[in-house]
Structures are given as C-alpha cells and as structure tokens.
Amino acid sequence: MAANSGDIFSVSAPAVTKELKQERAVRTRERVLASAAAAFAAKGYPAVTILDVAQSAGMTKGAVYFHYENKDALAVAVTELFNRRIGEIARAVEELGLPPVSAVAELLIRTAVAFRDETALQAGARLQLERQLIGAQIPLPYEGYTDLITSWLAKELPAAKAGEAVPAQRNREVSDGDDGSGGDGSNGSGGDDVAGPSCFDGASPALAPPTTLATVLVSAFFGAQHISWVLNNRADLPERTIAVVRAIIPCAEEDIELCPSAPRG
C-alpha cells in the first residue's frame, strides 16, 4: 500500500527541521566565535565586551549568551580554536612526508603565515599574554607543539631519542684536499646519488638533544612572532622564522630548501 502524505511528513519533517536548526545553531556559534576572535585580536581581553561581540556578529547580546555563558567562556573557546588550527597545520605538514628537519621548518613557516593572516591565531596569541586577566583556565600554550617538534627531530637519529647530543658523522667522507669528485668526474659515490647532508650528519658541531632544540625553537619562534606583531603587524614573520631556524640549526639550509612554504628570493 502506498504511503500517504501524512505518513511521509510525520516522519521526515521533524528530522529535517531538527537538522536545519542544528546547522543554523552551528553557523551562529561559529559567527559568534569568529567575532570574538576578531575583537580579542584587535582590542585585547580586558577591553572587549559581549556587546562588542554581538554587534560584530550582527546579533543581540542574548544570542551571544545563548551560546557562551560569559566573556571568559568566549576566551576559552577562542584559545581552543587556536589550538585546533595549530593541530590542522601540523597534520598537513605530516602528510607531506618531508625529512624531519624540513618538516620542523615547514611547520614553523606555515604557523608563521597563519599568524600573519588568520585572526584566530592572532587572538589566541594575545589571549595567552593576557591569561592572568581571564577568569577561567585556558589551555597551556605550545606544549603539544613542542612535543611534536621534539618527536620529529628525534627521528633524525635514533641515538637522539635518548636525549644525548648528536655527534658528527658525515654521510660520505671527504679527505683533506679532496673535493669529493673521485677524480673521474663522479661524485665519489660510485656513480650513485647520495643524500645531501642532513642536520645530524656531522657537517656542523654536535647539536643539542631534540628536546632542547625543540624548546629553544618554539621559544624563539613565538618570541619572534610577538616582536614581528609589535613592529610590523607580523608582515615579516615568515622571514624572521627562517632566520630563527638558521640561527638555531645552522646546518638546516638544505632542509629549508625542501620546504614548499619557504620564502624564495
């Protein structure tokens, strides 16, 4: 027996209506969050009001309060958005399959570009500076970011996982006075291609353990982004980031060349 219109609508209409309401609620919540991020980035936590957020989002204060209990809840949500965005950047870099040091450099460069261009990251960074003024506990900054960089650097050399300084060991030995040509125009490797020197191949003095390198890199990077923000509104942050990597890992030049996001020229 064919179903009548009453049978159809009695089942499907409530489900569709509920789904549409949920979609609208999600879009509204996202609009509130985007407006809060823009306000926090521009004015800082103390100066922002719920009215600022509501007016920017084009809604009433009551609509904002429906989604977020107070300004503290908005600050927590923006900080969580910051952390999610950092995670997205890290996953995208992992999918590139770059060598470890190149992956670290690419992660820092992409994060720098996001800081320069994305309001959510700008807001998250500012809220971290103002965390003592926020009446709620916001996620601690950069811990997962540092742990990830540590794990990538530890892949470069198994011995590094133990937290030891990485000794010098070239991929191929070149004797004094020998340019590595093998005397026959070859590269000295029997005609086979050899990998270029990596940061842990001994071309430079022993590097610090991965944990130390990661801590220093992250500290220097986020310090650079703050200085770049104050001086140039982060316009030169990608270039400053490359300078940080080169200064802390001097042997990373070839690894930087492999980074698709590295500034050229």
Short mmCIF file of N, CA, C and O in Angstrom, two decimals, residues 33-167:
data_model
loop_
_atom_site.label_atom_id
_atom_site.label_comp_id
_atom_site.label_asym_id
_atom_site.label_seq_id
_atom_site.Cartn_x
_atom_site.Cartn_y
_atom_site.Cartn_z
N LEU A 33 31.97 33.05 17.49
CA LEU A 33 33.37 32.76 17.81
C LEU A 33 34.32 33.58 16.93
O LEU A 33 35.32 34.12 17.41
N ALA A 34 33.98 33.71 15.64
CA ALA A 34 34.81 34.50 14.74
C ALA A 34 34.81 35.97 15.15
O ALA A 34 35.85 36.64 15.12
N SER A 35 33.66 36.46 15.56
CA SER A 35 33.58 37.86 16.01
C SER A 35 34.35 38.08 17.30
O SER A 35 35.02 39.10 17.47
N ALA A 36 34.28 37.10 18.20
CA ALA A 36 35.04 37.21 19.44
C ALA A 36 36.54 37.19 19.16
O ALA A 36 37.30 37.97 19.76
N ALA A 37 36.97 36.31 18.27
CA ALA A 37 38.39 36.24 17.93
C ALA A 37 38.87 37.57 17.36
O ALA A 37 39.95 38.07 17.72
N ALA A 38 38.08 38.16 16.46
CA ALA A 38 38.46 39.44 15.87
C ALA A 38 38.55 40.53 16.94
O ALA A 38 39.47 41.36 16.92
N ALA A 39 37.63 40.51 17.88
CA ALA A 39 37.63 41.53 18.94
C ALA A 39 38.82 41.35 19.87
O ALA A 39 39.51 42.32 20.21
N PHE A 40 39.09 40.11 20.28
CA PHE A 40 40.22 39.87 21.16
C PHE A 40 41.54 40.22 20.48
O PHE A 40 42.45 40.77 21.10
N ALA A 41 41.66 39.88 19.20
CA ALA A 41 42.89 40.18 18.47
C ALA A 41 43.12 41.68 18.35
O ALA A 41 44.25 42.16 18.46
N ALA A 42 42.05 42.42 18.14
CA ALA A 42 42.17 43.86 17.90
C ALA A 42 42.29 44.68 19.18
O ALA A 42 43.06 45.65 19.24
N LYS A 43 41.53 44.27 20.22
CA LYS A 43 41.42 45.13 21.40
C LYS A 43 42.02 44.53 22.66
O LYS A 43 42.31 45.25 23.62
N GLY A 44 42.20 43.22 22.69
CA GLY A 44 42.66 42.57 23.90
C GLY A 44 41.51 42.21 24.82
O GLY A 44 40.45 42.83 24.79
N TYR A 45 41.73 41.19 25.65
CA TYR A 45 40.66 40.67 26.51
C TYR A 45 40.02 41.73 27.40
O TYR A 45 38.79 41.84 27.47
N PRO A 46 40.78 42.55 28.12
CA PRO A 46 40.14 43.48 29.07
C PRO A 46 39.18 44.46 28.40
O PRO A 46 38.16 44.84 29.00
N ALA A 47 39.47 44.88 27.18
CA ALA A 47 38.68 45.93 26.54
C ALA A 47 37.45 45.40 25.80
O ALA A 47 36.56 46.18 25.44
N VAL A 48 37.37 44.11 25.59
CA VAL A 48 36.27 43.54 24.82
C VAL A 48 35.05 43.33 25.72
O VAL A 48 35.16 42.90 26.87
N THR A 49 33.87 43.62 25.18
CA THR A 49 32.62 43.36 25.88
C THR A 49 31.75 42.42 25.06
O THR A 49 31.97 42.25 23.85
N ILE A 50 30.78 41.82 25.70
CA ILE A 50 29.83 40.96 24.98
C ILE A 50 29.09 41.78 23.93
O ILE A 50 28.79 41.29 22.83
N LEU A 51 28.82 43.04 24.23
CA LEU A 51 28.15 43.89 23.25
C LEU A 51 29.02 44.06 22.00
O LEU A 51 28.49 44.07 20.88
N ASP A 52 30.33 44.21 22.17
CA ASP A 52 31.23 44.29 21.02
C ASP A 52 31.07 43.07 20.12
O ASP A 52 30.97 43.18 18.90
N VAL A 53 31.07 41.91 20.75
CA VAL A 53 30.97 40.66 20.01
C VAL A 53 29.62 40.56 19.31
O VAL A 53 29.53 40.19 18.13
N ALA A 54 28.55 40.90 20.03
CA ALA A 54 27.20 40.83 19.46
C ALA A 54 27.06 41.76 18.26
O ALA A 54 26.53 41.37 17.21
N GLN A 55 27.52 42.98 18.40
CA GLN A 55 27.41 43.94 17.30
C GLN A 55 28.22 43.50 16.10
O GLN A 55 27.78 43.63 14.96
N SER A 56 29.42 42.97 16.33
CA SER A 56 30.24 42.49 15.23
C SER A 56 29.60 41.31 14.52
O SER A 56 29.69 41.18 13.30
N ALA A 57 28.94 40.45 15.29
CA ALA A 57 28.29 39.27 14.72
C ALA A 57 26.92 39.58 14.13
O ALA A 57 26.32 38.73 13.47
N GLY A 58 26.41 40.78 14.38
CA GLY A 58 25.10 41.15 13.87
C GLY A 58 23.97 40.48 14.58
O GLY A 58 22.98 40.06 13.97
N MET A 59 24.08 40.36 15.90
CA MET A 59 23.03 39.72 16.69
C MET A 59 22.92 40.41 18.04
O MET A 59 23.66 41.35 18.34
N THR A 60 21.99 39.95 18.84
CA THR A 60 21.79 40.55 20.16
C THR A 60 22.73 39.94 21.19
O THR A 60 23.29 38.85 20.97
N LYS A 61 22.88 40.64 22.30
CA LYS A 61 23.67 40.09 23.39
C LYS A 61 23.08 38.77 23.88
O LYS A 61 23.81 37.84 24.22
N GLY A 62 21.75 38.70 23.88
CA GLY A 62 21.09 37.47 24.33
C GLY A 62 21.47 36.29 23.47
O GLY A 62 21.65 35.16 23.97
N ALA A 63 21.61 36.52 22.16
CA ALA A 63 22.00 35.43 21.26
C ALA A 63 23.41 34.97 21.56
O ALA A 63 23.71 33.76 21.50
N VAL A 64 24.31 35.90 21.90
CA VAL A 64 25.67 35.52 22.26
C VAL A 64 25.66 34.71 23.55
O VAL A 64 26.30 33.66 23.66
N TYR A 65 24.90 35.18 24.54
CA TYR A 65 24.84 34.47 25.82
C TYR A 65 24.19 33.09 25.69
O TYR A 65 24.46 32.20 26.52
N PHE A 66 23.36 32.92 24.67
CA PHE A 66 22.76 31.60 24.46
C PHE A 66 23.84 30.57 24.16
O PHE A 66 23.73 29.39 24.56
N HIS A 67 24.91 30.99 23.46
CA HIS A 67 25.97 30.06 23.06
C HIS A 67 27.15 30.06 24.03
O HIS A 67 27.82 29.03 24.18
N TYR A 68 27.40 31.19 24.66
CA TYR A 68 28.55 31.29 25.56
C TYR A 68 28.12 32.01 26.84
O TYR A 68 27.53 33.09 26.79
N GLU A 69 28.45 31.42 27.96
CA GLU A 69 27.97 31.91 29.26
C GLU A 69 28.45 33.32 29.57
O GLU A 69 27.71 34.13 30.12
N ASN A 70 29.70 33.62 29.20
CA ASN A 70 30.27 34.92 29.52
C ASN A 70 31.52 35.15 28.67
O ASN A 70 31.87 34.31 27.82
N LYS A 71 32.20 36.24 28.93
CA LYS A 71 33.40 36.57 28.15
C LYS A 71 34.52 35.56 28.39
O LYS A 71 35.30 35.26 27.48
N ASP A 72 34.61 35.06 29.62
CA ASP A 72 35.62 34.04 29.90
C ASP A 72 35.41 32.81 29.03
O ASP A 72 36.37 32.24 28.49
N ALA A 73 34.16 32.39 28.89
CA ALA A 73 33.87 31.22 28.05
C ALA A 73 34.25 31.47 26.60
O ALA A 73 34.75 30.57 25.90
N LEU A 74 34.05 32.70 26.14
CA LEU A 74 34.48 33.05 24.78
C LEU A 74 36.00 32.98 24.65
O LEU A 74 36.51 32.49 23.64
N ALA A 75 36.71 33.46 25.66
CA ALA A 75 38.17 33.42 25.61
C ALA A 75 38.67 31.98 25.57
O ALA A 75 39.61 31.65 24.81
N VAL A 76 38.07 31.11 26.37
CA VAL A 76 38.45 29.70 26.36
C VAL A 76 38.18 29.10 24.97
O VAL A 76 39.02 28.37 24.42
N ALA A 77 37.02 29.39 24.39
CA ALA A 77 36.66 28.84 23.09
C ALA A 77 37.60 29.32 22.00
O ALA A 77 37.99 28.55 21.12
N VAL A 78 38.00 30.59 22.04
CA VAL A 78 38.93 31.12 21.04
C VAL A 78 40.30 30.46 21.20
O VAL A 78 40.96 30.13 20.20
N THR A 79 40.73 30.24 22.44
CA THR A 79 42.01 29.58 22.67
C THR A 79 41.97 28.14 22.16
O THR A 79 42.95 27.64 21.59
N GLU A 80 40.85 27.46 22.37
CA GLU A 80 40.71 26.10 21.85
C GLU A 80 40.72 26.09 20.33
O GLU A 80 41.29 25.19 19.69
N LEU A 81 40.11 27.11 19.72
CA LEU A 81 40.15 27.24 18.27
C LEU A 81 41.58 27.44 17.79
O LEU A 81 42.00 26.86 16.78
N PHE A 82 42.34 28.24 18.50
CA PHE A 82 43.76 28.44 18.20
C PHE A 82 44.50 27.11 18.20
O PHE A 82 45.24 26.78 17.26
N ASN A 83 44.29 26.31 19.24
CA ASN A 83 44.98 25.03 19.34
C ASN A 83 44.56 24.07 18.23
O ASN A 83 45.39 23.34 17.69
N ARG A 84 43.28 24.07 17.88
CA ARG A 84 42.82 23.19 16.80
C ARG A 84 43.47 23.59 15.48
O ARG A 84 43.86 22.74 14.69
N ARG A 85 43.56 24.89 15.25
CA ARG A 85 44.16 25.35 13.99
C ARG A 85 45.63 24.97 13.91
O ARG A 85 46.11 24.55 12.85
N ILE A 86 46.35 25.09 15.02
CA ILE A 86 47.75 24.65 15.05
C ILE A 86 47.84 23.16 14.73
O ILE A 86 48.72 22.72 13.98
N GLY A 87 46.91 22.39 15.28
CA GLY A 87 46.89 20.95 15.00
C GLY A 87 46.64 20.65 13.53
O GLY A 87 47.23 19.73 12.96
N GLU A 88 45.76 21.41 12.91
CA GLU A 88 45.48 21.23 11.48
C GLU A 88 46.73 21.50 10.64
O GLU A 88 47.02 20.78 9.68
N ILE A 89 47.45 22.54 11.01
CA ILE A 89 48.68 22.88 10.29
C ILE A 89 49.69 21.74 10.44
O ILE A 89 50.33 21.32 9.46
N ALA A 90 49.83 21.22 11.64
CA ALA A 90 50.78 20.13 11.88
C ALA A 90 50.42 18.89 11.09
O ALA A 90 51.30 18.24 10.49
N ARG A 91 49.14 18.55 11.04
CA ARG A 91 48.73 17.35 10.28
C ARG A 91 49.00 17.53 8.79
O ARG A 91 49.41 16.59 8.10
N ALA A 92 48.76 18.74 8.29
CA ALA A 92 49.03 19.00 6.87
C ALA A 92 50.51 18.84 6.55
O ALA A 92 50.88 18.32 5.48
N VAL A 93 51.37 19.27 7.46
CA VAL A 93 52.81 19.13 7.25
C VAL A 93 53.21 17.66 7.30
O VAL A 93 54.01 17.19 6.48
N GLU A 94 52.66 16.91 8.24
CA GLU A 94 52.97 15.48 8.33
C GLU A 94 52.65 14.76 7.04
O GLU A 94 53.39 13.86 6.60
N GLU A 95 51.57 15.14 6.39
CA GLU A 95 51.15 14.48 5.16
C GLU A 95 52.10 14.72 4.00
O GLU A 95 52.07 14.00 3.00
N LEU A 96 52.98 15.71 4.11
CA LEU A 96 53.93 15.99 3.04
C LEU A 96 55.06 14.97 2.99
O LEU A 96 55.72 14.83 1.96
N GLY A 97 55.30 14.28 4.10
CA GLY A 97 56.36 13.26 4.12
C GLY A 97 57.76 13.84 3.99
O GLY A 97 58.65 13.20 3.42
N LEU A 98 57.99 15.03 4.52
CA LEU A 98 59.30 15.66 4.45
C LEU A 98 60.28 15.01 5.43
O LEU A 98 59.86 14.40 6.41
N PRO A 99 61.59 15.17 5.19
CA PRO A 99 62.55 14.75 6.21
C PRO A 99 62.29 15.51 7.51
O PRO A 99 61.72 16.61 7.49
N PRO A 100 62.72 14.95 8.63
CA PRO A 100 62.34 15.54 9.93
C PRO A 100 62.66 17.02 10.09
O PRO A 100 61.80 17.80 10.51
N VAL A 101 63.89 17.44 9.78
CA VAL A 101 64.24 18.85 9.98
C VAL A 101 63.47 19.72 9.00
O VAL A 101 63.02 20.83 9.36
N SER A 102 63.27 19.26 7.79
CA SER A 102 62.46 20.01 6.83
C SER A 102 61.03 20.13 7.33
O SER A 102 60.40 21.19 7.17
N ALA A 103 60.51 19.06 7.92
CA ALA A 103 59.15 19.11 8.45
C ALA A 103 59.03 20.14 9.57
O ALA A 103 58.05 20.89 9.65
N VAL A 104 60.03 20.19 10.44
CA VAL A 104 60.02 21.17 11.52
C VAL A 104 60.03 22.59 10.95
O VAL A 104 59.26 23.46 11.37
N ALA A 105 60.92 22.83 9.98
CA ALA A 105 60.99 24.15 9.37
C ALA A 105 59.68 24.51 8.67
O ALA A 105 59.18 25.64 8.79
N GLU A 106 59.10 23.55 7.96
CA GLU A 106 57.85 23.80 7.25
C GLU A 106 56.72 24.09 8.24
O GLU A 106 55.88 24.98 8.00
N LEU A 107 56.69 23.37 9.35
CA LEU A 107 55.67 23.62 10.38
C LEU A 107 55.79 25.05 10.91
O LEU A 107 54.79 25.77 11.04
N LEU A 108 57.00 25.46 11.21
CA LEU A 108 57.20 26.81 11.74
C LEU A 108 56.83 27.87 10.71
O LEU A 108 56.20 28.88 11.04
N ILE A 109 57.19 27.64 9.45
CA ILE A 109 56.88 28.62 8.40
C ILE A 109 55.37 28.72 8.20
O ILE A 109 54.81 29.82 8.10
N ARG A 110 54.69 27.57 8.13
CA ARG A 110 53.23 27.61 7.94
C ARG A 110 52.53 28.24 9.15
O ARG A 110 51.53 28.94 8.98
N THR A 111 53.05 27.99 10.33
CA THR A 111 52.49 28.63 11.51
C THR A 111 52.69 30.13 11.44
O THR A 111 51.80 30.91 11.79
N ALA A 112 53.86 30.54 10.96
CA ALA A 112 54.14 31.97 10.81
C ALA A 112 53.16 32.62 9.83
O ALA A 112 52.63 33.71 10.09
N VAL A 113 52.91 31.97 8.71
CA VAL A 113 51.97 32.50 7.73
C VAL A 113 50.57 32.59 8.32
O VAL A 113 49.84 33.58 8.11
N ALA A 114 50.20 31.58 9.10
CA ALA A 114 48.88 31.61 9.74
C ALA A 114 48.78 32.74 10.76
O ALA A 114 47.74 33.42 10.85
N PHE A 115 49.82 32.96 11.52
CA PHE A 115 49.82 34.08 12.45
C PHE A 115 49.67 35.40 11.70
O PHE A 115 48.98 36.31 12.15
N ARG A 116 50.32 35.51 10.57
CA ARG A 116 50.25 36.74 9.79
C ARG A 116 48.86 36.97 9.22
O ARG A 116 48.38 38.12 9.17
N ASP A 117 48.19 35.88 8.81
CA ASP A 117 46.97 36.02 8.00
C ASP A 117 45.68 35.68 8.72
O ASP A 117 44.60 36.08 8.25
N GLU A 118 45.72 34.93 9.82
CA GLU A 118 44.49 34.39 10.41
C GLU A 118 44.19 35.01 11.77
O GLU A 118 45.01 34.97 12.69
N THR A 119 42.99 35.54 11.87
CA THR A 119 42.58 36.23 13.09
C THR A 119 42.56 35.30 14.30
O THR A 119 42.92 35.71 15.41
N ALA A 120 42.15 34.06 14.11
CA ALA A 120 42.05 33.14 15.24
C ALA A 120 43.40 32.94 15.92
O ALA A 120 43.49 32.88 17.15
N LEU A 121 44.47 32.83 15.14
CA LEU A 121 45.79 32.66 15.72
C LEU A 121 46.26 33.94 16.39
O LEU A 121 46.89 33.91 17.45
N GLN A 122 45.97 35.06 15.78
CA GLN A 122 46.35 36.34 16.38
C GLN A 122 45.64 36.53 17.72
O GLN A 122 46.24 36.99 18.70
N ALA A 123 44.37 36.16 17.76
CA ALA A 123 43.61 36.27 19.02
C ALA A 123 44.15 35.30 20.06
O ALA A 123 44.31 35.67 21.24
N GLY A 124 44.42 34.07 19.65
CA GLY A 124 44.93 33.08 20.60
C GLY A 124 46.25 33.50 21.22
O GLY A 124 46.46 33.33 22.42
N ALA A 125 47.13 34.06 20.40
CA ALA A 125 48.43 34.51 20.92
C ALA A 125 48.25 35.65 21.92
O ALA A 125 48.90 35.69 22.96
N ARG A 126 47.35 36.57 21.60
CA ARG A 126 47.13 37.70 22.51
C ARG A 126 46.50 37.23 23.82
O ARG A 126 46.86 37.71 24.90
N LEU A 127 45.58 36.30 23.74
CA LEU A 127 44.94 35.79 24.96
C LEU A 127 45.95 35.07 25.85
O LEU A 127 45.83 35.10 27.08
N GLN A 128 46.93 34.40 25.25
CA GLN A 128 47.95 33.75 26.08
C GLN A 128 48.73 34.79 26.88
O GLN A 128 49.08 34.56 28.04
N LEU A 129 48.99 35.94 26.28
CA LEU A 129 49.69 37.00 27.00
C LEU A 129 48.83 37.57 28.14
O LEU A 129 49.37 38.06 29.13
N GLU A 130 47.51 37.49 27.97
CA GLU A 130 46.59 38.08 28.94
C GLU A 130 45.93 37.04 29.83
O GLU A 130 44.94 37.33 30.51
N ARG A 131 46.49 35.83 29.87
CA ARG A 131 45.83 34.72 30.55
C ARG A 131 45.58 35.02 32.03
O ARG A 131 44.61 34.52 32.61
N GLN A 132 46.43 35.82 32.67
CA GLN A 132 46.23 36.13 34.08
C GLN A 132 45.01 37.03 34.30
O GLN A 132 44.52 37.15 35.44
N LEU A 133 44.52 37.65 33.25
CA LEU A 133 43.36 38.54 33.36
C LEU A 133 42.05 37.81 33.08
O LEU A 133 40.98 38.38 33.25
N ILE A 134 42.15 36.56 32.66
CA ILE A 134 40.97 35.79 32.28
C ILE A 134 40.51 34.97 33.48
O ILE A 134 41.32 34.28 34.12
N GLY A 135 39.24 35.04 33.77
CA GLY A 135 38.71 34.36 34.95
C GLY A 135 38.37 32.91 34.72
O GLY A 135 37.46 32.36 35.35
N ALA A 136 39.08 32.27 33.84
CA ALA A 136 38.90 30.84 33.58
C ALA A 136 40.24 30.28 33.14
O ALA A 136 41.10 31.02 32.65
N GLN A 137 40.42 29.00 33.33
CA GLN A 137 41.68 28.37 32.94
C GLN A 137 41.65 28.09 31.44
O GLN A 137 40.80 27.35 30.94
N ILE A 138 42.60 28.67 30.73
CA ILE A 138 42.70 28.39 29.30
C ILE A 138 43.83 27.39 29.07
O ILE A 138 44.74 27.27 29.90
N PRO A 139 43.78 26.65 27.98
CA PRO A 139 44.82 25.62 27.73
C PRO A 139 46.22 26.22 27.77
O PRO A 139 46.44 27.34 27.30
N LEU A 140 47.15 25.47 28.33
CA LEU A 140 48.54 25.93 28.36
C LEU A 140 49.08 26.03 26.94
O LEU A 140 48.77 25.20 26.09
N PRO A 141 49.90 27.03 26.68
CA PRO A 141 50.36 27.26 25.32
C PRO A 141 51.52 26.37 24.89
O PRO A 141 52.43 26.12 25.68
N TYR A 142 51.45 25.89 23.67
CA TYR A 142 52.60 25.39 22.93
C TYR A 142 53.22 24.09 23.45
O TYR A 142 54.25 23.66 22.95
N GLU A 143 52.61 23.45 24.45
CA GLU A 143 53.18 22.21 24.96
C GLU A 143 53.15 21.10 23.91
O GLU A 143 54.16 20.45 23.63
N GLY A 144 51.97 20.89 23.32
CA GLY A 144 51.86 19.87 22.29
C GLY A 144 52.71 20.19 21.08
O GLY A 144 53.28 19.30 20.44
N TYR A 145 52.79 21.46 20.75
CA TYR A 145 53.60 21.92 19.61
C TYR A 145 55.07 21.56 19.84
O TYR A 145 55.74 21.04 18.95
N THR A 146 55.56 21.81 21.04
CA THR A 146 56.95 21.49 21.37
C THR A 146 57.18 19.99 21.36
O THR A 146 58.21 19.50 20.85
N ASP A 147 56.23 19.23 21.91
CA ASP A 147 56.36 17.77 21.93
C ASP A 147 56.42 17.21 20.51
O ASP A 147 57.19 16.28 20.23
N LEU A 148 55.61 17.76 19.61
CA LEU A 148 55.61 17.27 18.24
C LEU A 148 56.95 17.54 17.56
O LEU A 148 57.51 16.66 16.90
N ILE A 149 57.48 18.74 17.72
CA ILE A 149 58.77 19.06 17.11
C ILE A 149 59.86 18.17 17.70
O ILE A 149 60.75 17.69 16.98
N THR A 150 59.81 17.92 19.00
CA THR A 150 60.78 17.01 19.62
C THR A 150 60.73 15.64 18.97
O THR A 150 61.77 15.05 18.64
N SER A 151 59.52 15.12 18.76
CA SER A 151 59.39 13.78 18.19
C SER A 151 59.90 13.73 16.75
O SER A 151 60.51 12.75 16.34
N TRP A 152 59.69 14.80 16.00
CA TRP A 152 60.20 14.83 14.62
C TRP A 152 61.72 14.89 14.60
O TRP A 152 62.36 14.18 13.83
N LEU A 153 62.31 15.71 15.44
CA LEU A 153 63.77 15.81 15.47
C LEU A 153 64.39 14.50 15.95
O LEU A 153 65.48 14.12 15.50
N ALA A 154 63.72 13.79 16.85
CA ALA A 154 64.25 12.53 17.35
C ALA A 154 64.29 11.46 16.27
O ALA A 154 65.06 10.50 16.38
N LYS A 155 63.49 11.62 15.22
CA LYS A 155 63.51 10.65 14.12
C LYS A 155 64.78 10.76 13.28
O LYS A 155 65.12 9.85 12.55
N GLU A 156 65.45 11.91 13.36
CA GLU A 156 66.61 12.15 12.52
C GLU A 156 67.75 11.20 12.85
O GLU A 156 68.50 10.78 11.98
N LEU A 157 67.89 10.85 14.10
CA LEU A 157 68.95 9.95 14.52
C LEU A 157 68.47 9.17 15.73
O LEU A 157 68.10 9.77 16.72
N PRO A 158 68.48 7.83 15.67
CA PRO A 158 67.97 7.05 16.79
C PRO A 158 68.61 7.40 18.12
O PRO A 158 67.96 7.45 19.15
N ALA A 159 69.93 7.69 18.12
CA ALA A 159 70.61 7.99 19.38
C ALA A 159 70.05 9.23 20.04
O ALA A 159 70.13 9.40 21.26
N ALA A 160 69.47 10.11 19.22
CA ALA A 160 68.96 11.37 19.77
C ALA A 160 67.76 11.15 20.67
O ALA A 160 67.44 11.99 21.50
N LYS A 161 67.09 10.02 20.51
CA LYS A 161 65.90 9.78 21.33
C LYS A 161 66.24 9.66 22.81
O LYS A 161 65.40 9.84 23.66
N ALA A 162 67.48 9.32 23.09
CA ALA A 162 67.88 9.17 24.48
C ALA A 162 68.20 10.50 25.14
O ALA A 162 68.56 10.55 26.30
N GLY A 163 68.07 11.58 24.37
CA GLY A 163 68.33 12.90 24.91
C GLY A 163 69.78 13.29 24.90
O GLY A 163 70.21 14.20 25.60
N GLU A 164 70.60 12.58 24.09
CA GLU A 164 72.02 12.88 24.00
C GLU A 164 72.27 13.90 22.91
O GLU A 164 71.53 14.02 21.95
N ALA A 165 73.38 14.62 23.05
CA ALA A 165 73.80 15.50 21.96
C ALA A 165 74.14 14.64 20.75
O ALA A 165 74.62 13.52 20.87
N VAL A 166 73.88 15.17 19.57
CA VAL A 166 74.06 14.38 18.35
C VAL A 166 75.47 14.56 17.83
O VAL A 166 75.91 15.67 17.55
N PRO A 167 76.24 13.45 17.69
CA PRO A 167 77.63 13.55 17.26
C PRO A 167 77.76 13.82 15.78
O PRO A 167 76.82 13.66 15.02
#
